[in-house]
PDB file of C-alpha atoms in Angstrom:
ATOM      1  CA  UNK V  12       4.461  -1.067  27.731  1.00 60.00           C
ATOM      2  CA  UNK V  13       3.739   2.267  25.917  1.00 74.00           C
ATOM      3  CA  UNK V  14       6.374   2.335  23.708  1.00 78.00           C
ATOM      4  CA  UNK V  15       6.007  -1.348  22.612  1.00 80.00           C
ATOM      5  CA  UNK V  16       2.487  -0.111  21.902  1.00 82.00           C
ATOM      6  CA  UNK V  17       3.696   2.872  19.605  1.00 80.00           C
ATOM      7  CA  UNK V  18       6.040   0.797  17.713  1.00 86.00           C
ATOM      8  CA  UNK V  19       3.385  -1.763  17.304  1.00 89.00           C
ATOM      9  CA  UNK V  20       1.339   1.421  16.103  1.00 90.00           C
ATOM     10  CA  UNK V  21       4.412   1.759  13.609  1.00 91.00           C
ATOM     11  CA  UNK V  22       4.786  -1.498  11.910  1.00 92.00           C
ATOM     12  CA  UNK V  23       1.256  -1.285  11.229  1.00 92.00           C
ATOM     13  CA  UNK V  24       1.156   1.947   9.854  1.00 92.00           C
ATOM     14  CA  UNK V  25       4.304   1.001   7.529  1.00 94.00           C
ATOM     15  CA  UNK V  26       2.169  -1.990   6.903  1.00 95.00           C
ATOM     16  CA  UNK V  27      -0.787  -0.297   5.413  1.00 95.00           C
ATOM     17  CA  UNK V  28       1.662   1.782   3.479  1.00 95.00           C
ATOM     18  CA  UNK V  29       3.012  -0.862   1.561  1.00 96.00           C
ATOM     19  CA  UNK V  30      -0.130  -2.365   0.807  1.00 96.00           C
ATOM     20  CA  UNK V  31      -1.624   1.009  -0.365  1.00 95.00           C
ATOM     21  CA  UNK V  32       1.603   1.278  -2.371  1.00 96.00           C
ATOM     22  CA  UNK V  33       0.961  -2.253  -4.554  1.00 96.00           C
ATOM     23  CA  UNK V  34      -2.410  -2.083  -4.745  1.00 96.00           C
ATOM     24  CA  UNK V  35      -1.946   1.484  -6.438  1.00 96.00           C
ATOM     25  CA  UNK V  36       0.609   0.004  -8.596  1.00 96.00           C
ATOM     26  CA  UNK V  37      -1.968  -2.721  -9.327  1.00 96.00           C
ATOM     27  CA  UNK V  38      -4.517  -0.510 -10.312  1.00 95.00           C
ATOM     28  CA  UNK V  39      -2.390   1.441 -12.619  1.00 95.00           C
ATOM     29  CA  UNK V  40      -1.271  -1.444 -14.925  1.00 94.00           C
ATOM     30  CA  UNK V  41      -4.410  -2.592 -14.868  1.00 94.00           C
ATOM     31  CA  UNK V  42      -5.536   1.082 -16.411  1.00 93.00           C
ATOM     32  CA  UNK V  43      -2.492   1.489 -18.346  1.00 93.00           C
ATOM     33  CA  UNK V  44      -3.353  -2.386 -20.067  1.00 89.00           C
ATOM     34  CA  UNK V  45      -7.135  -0.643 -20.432  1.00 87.00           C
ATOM     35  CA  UNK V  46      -5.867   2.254 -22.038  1.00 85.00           C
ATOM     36  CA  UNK V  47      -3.405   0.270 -24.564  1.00 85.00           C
ATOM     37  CA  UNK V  48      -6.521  -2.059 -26.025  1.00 80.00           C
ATOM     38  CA  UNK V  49      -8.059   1.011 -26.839  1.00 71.00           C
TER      39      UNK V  49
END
């Protein structure tokens, strides 16, 4: 039971990487396309 918990607790935490990943990447084109019409 514990250790399906921790991997559970794994995937998730890969998870919120990846999404923290794009949504960085997101937010830098959008500055980059900022900083170009300027």
């Amino acid at each position: 039971m514990r250790t399906v918990y921790i991997e559970n607790e794994r995937g998730l935490l890969a998870k919120r990487r990846k999404t923290l990943a794009s949504s960085a990447l997101v937010i830098s084109a959008r500055l980059s396309i900022v900083d170009r019409r300027s």
